[in-house]
GROMACS .gro file of N, CA and C in nm:
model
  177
    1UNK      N    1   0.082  -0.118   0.000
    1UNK     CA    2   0.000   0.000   0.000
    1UNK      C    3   0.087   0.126   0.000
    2UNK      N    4   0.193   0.122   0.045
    2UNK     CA    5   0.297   0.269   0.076
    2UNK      C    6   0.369   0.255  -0.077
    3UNK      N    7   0.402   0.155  -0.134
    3UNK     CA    8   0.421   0.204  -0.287
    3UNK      C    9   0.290   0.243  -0.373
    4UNK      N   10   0.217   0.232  -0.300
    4UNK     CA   11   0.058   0.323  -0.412
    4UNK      C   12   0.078   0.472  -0.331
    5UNK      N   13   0.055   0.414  -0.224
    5UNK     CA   14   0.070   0.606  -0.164
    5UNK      C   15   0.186   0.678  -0.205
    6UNK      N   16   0.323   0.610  -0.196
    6UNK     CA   17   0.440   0.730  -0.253
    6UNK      C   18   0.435   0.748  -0.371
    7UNK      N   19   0.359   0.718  -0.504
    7UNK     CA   20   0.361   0.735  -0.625
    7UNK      C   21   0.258   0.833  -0.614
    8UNK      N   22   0.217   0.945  -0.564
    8UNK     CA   23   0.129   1.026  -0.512
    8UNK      C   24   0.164   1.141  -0.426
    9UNK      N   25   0.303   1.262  -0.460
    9UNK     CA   26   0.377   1.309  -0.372
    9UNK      C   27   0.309   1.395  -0.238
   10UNK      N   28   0.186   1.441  -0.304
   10UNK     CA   29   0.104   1.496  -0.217
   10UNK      C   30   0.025   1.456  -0.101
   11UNK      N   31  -0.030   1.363  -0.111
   11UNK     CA   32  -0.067   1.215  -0.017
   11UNK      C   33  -0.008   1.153   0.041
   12UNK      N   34   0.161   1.111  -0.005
   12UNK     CA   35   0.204   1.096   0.054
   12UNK      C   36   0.313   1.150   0.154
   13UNK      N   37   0.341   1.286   0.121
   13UNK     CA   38   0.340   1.385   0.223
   13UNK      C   39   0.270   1.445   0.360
   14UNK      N   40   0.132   1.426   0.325
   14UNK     CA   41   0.078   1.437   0.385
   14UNK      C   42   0.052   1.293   0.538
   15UNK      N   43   0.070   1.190   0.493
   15UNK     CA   44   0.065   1.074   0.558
   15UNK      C   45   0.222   1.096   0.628
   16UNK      N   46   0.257   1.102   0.612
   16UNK     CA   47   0.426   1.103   0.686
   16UNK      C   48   0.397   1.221   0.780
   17UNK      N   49   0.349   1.335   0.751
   17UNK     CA   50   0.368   1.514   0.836
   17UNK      C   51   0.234   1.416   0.936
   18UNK      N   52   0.082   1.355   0.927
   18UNK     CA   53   0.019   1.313   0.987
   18UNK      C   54   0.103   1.210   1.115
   19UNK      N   55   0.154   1.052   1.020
   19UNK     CA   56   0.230   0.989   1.132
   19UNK      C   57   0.285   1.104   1.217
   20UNK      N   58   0.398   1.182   1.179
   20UNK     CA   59   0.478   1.257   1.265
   20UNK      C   60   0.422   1.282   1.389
   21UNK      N   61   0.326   1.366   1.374
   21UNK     CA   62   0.236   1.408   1.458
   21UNK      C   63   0.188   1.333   1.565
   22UNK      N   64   0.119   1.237   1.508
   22UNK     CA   65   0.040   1.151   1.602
   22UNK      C   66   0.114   1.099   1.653
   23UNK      N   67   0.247   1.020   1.640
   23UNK     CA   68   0.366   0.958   1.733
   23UNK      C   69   0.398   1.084   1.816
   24UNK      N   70   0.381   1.202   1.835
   24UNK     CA   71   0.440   1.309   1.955
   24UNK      C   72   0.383   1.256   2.055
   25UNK      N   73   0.457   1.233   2.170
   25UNK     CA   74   0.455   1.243   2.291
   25UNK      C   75   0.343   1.335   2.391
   26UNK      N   76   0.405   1.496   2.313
   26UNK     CA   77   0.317   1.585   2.413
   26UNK      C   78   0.249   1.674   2.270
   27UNK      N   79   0.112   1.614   2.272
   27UNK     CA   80   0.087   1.653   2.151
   27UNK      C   81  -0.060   1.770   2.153
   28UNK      N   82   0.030   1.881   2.106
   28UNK     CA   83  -0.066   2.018   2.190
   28UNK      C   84  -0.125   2.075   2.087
   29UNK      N   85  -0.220   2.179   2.128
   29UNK     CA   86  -0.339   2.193   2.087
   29UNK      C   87  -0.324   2.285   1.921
   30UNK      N   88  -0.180   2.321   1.900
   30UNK     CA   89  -0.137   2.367   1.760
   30UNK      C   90  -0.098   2.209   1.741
   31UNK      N   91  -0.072   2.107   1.747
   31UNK     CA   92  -0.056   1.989   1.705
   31UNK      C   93  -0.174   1.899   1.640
   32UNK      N   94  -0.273   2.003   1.719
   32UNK     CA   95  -0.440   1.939   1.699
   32UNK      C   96  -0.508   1.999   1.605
   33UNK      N   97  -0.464   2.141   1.567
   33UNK     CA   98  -0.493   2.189   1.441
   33UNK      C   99  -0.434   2.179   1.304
   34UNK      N  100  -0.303   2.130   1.303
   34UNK     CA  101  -0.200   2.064   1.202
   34UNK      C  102  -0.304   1.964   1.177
   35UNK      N  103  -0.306   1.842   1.254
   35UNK     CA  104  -0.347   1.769   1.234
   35UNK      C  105  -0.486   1.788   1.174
   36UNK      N  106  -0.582   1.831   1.235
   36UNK     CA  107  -0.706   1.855   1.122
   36UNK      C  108  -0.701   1.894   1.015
   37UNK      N  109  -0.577   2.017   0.961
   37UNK     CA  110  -0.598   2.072   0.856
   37UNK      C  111  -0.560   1.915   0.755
   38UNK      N  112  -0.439   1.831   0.804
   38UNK     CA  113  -0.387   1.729   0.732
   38UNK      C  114  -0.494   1.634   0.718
   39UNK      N  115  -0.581   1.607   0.816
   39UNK     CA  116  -0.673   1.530   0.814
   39UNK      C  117  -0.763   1.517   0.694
   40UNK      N  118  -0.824   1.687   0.665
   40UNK     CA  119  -0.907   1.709   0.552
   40UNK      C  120  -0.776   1.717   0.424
   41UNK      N  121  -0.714   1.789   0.464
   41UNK     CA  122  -0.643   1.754   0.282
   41UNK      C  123  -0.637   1.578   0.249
   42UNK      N  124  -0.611   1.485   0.344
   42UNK     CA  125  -0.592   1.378   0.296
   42UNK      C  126  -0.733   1.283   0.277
   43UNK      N  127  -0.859   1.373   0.338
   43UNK     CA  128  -0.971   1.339   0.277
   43UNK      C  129  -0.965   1.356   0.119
   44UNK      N  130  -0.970   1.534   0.134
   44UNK     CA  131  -0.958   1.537  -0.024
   44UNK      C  132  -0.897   1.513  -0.155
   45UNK      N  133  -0.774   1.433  -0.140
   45UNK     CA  134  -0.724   1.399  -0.204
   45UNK      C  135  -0.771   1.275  -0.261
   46UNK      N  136  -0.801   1.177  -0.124
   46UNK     CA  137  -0.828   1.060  -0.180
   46UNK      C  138  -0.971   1.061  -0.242
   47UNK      N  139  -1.071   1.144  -0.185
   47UNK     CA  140  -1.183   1.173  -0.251
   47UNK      C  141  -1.171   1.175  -0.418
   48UNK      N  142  -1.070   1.303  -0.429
   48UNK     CA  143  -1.017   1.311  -0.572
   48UNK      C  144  -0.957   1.162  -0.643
   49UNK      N  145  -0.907   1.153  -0.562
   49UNK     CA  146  -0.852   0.975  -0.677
   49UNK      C  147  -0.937   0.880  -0.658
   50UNK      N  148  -1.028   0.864  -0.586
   50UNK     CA  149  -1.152   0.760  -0.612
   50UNK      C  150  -1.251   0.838  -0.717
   51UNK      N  151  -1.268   0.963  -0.740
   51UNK     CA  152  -1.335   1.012  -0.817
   51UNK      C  153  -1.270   0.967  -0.969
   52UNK      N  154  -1.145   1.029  -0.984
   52UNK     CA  155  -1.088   0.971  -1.094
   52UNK      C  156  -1.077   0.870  -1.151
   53UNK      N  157  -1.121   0.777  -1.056
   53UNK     CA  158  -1.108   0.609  -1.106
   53UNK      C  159  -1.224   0.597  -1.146
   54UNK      N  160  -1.313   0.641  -1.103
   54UNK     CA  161  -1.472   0.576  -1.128
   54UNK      C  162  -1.492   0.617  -1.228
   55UNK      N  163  -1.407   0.816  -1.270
   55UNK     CA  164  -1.454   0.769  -1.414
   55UNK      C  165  -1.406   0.773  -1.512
   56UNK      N  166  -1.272   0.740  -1.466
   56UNK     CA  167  -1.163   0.610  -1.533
   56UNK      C  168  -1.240   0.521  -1.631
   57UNK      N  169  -1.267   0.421  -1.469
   57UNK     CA  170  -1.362   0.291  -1.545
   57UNK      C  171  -1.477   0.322  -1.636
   58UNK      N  172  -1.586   0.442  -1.612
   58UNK     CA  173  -1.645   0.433  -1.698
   58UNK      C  174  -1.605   0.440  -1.833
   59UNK      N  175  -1.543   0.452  -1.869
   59UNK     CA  176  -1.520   0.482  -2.038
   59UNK      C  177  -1.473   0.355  -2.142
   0.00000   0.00000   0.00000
């Protein structure tokens, strides 16, 4: 699965700055807003590439 995600520099940027995060120790409340903002970009991304596939396949 991490060679589908690193062929994806953005996604998988985002998954690495996320791990980072969540492995902190003392993980404070600007740690908690990083993290949301990363949260939704890596919604939307993958949103975007399941979109693309579906209509990929259709054609």
């Amino acid at each position: 699965m991490d060679t589908v995600m690193m062929g994806h520099s953005l996604l998988w940027e985002v998954i690495k700055q996320r791990e980072a995060l969540y492995a902190k120790v003392n993980f404070t409340d600007e740690d908690g807003l990083k993290a949301s903002e990363l949260e939704e970009t890596f919604e939307t991304v993958i949103i975007l590439f399941f979109c693309f596939l579906f209509f990929r396949l259709q054609k």
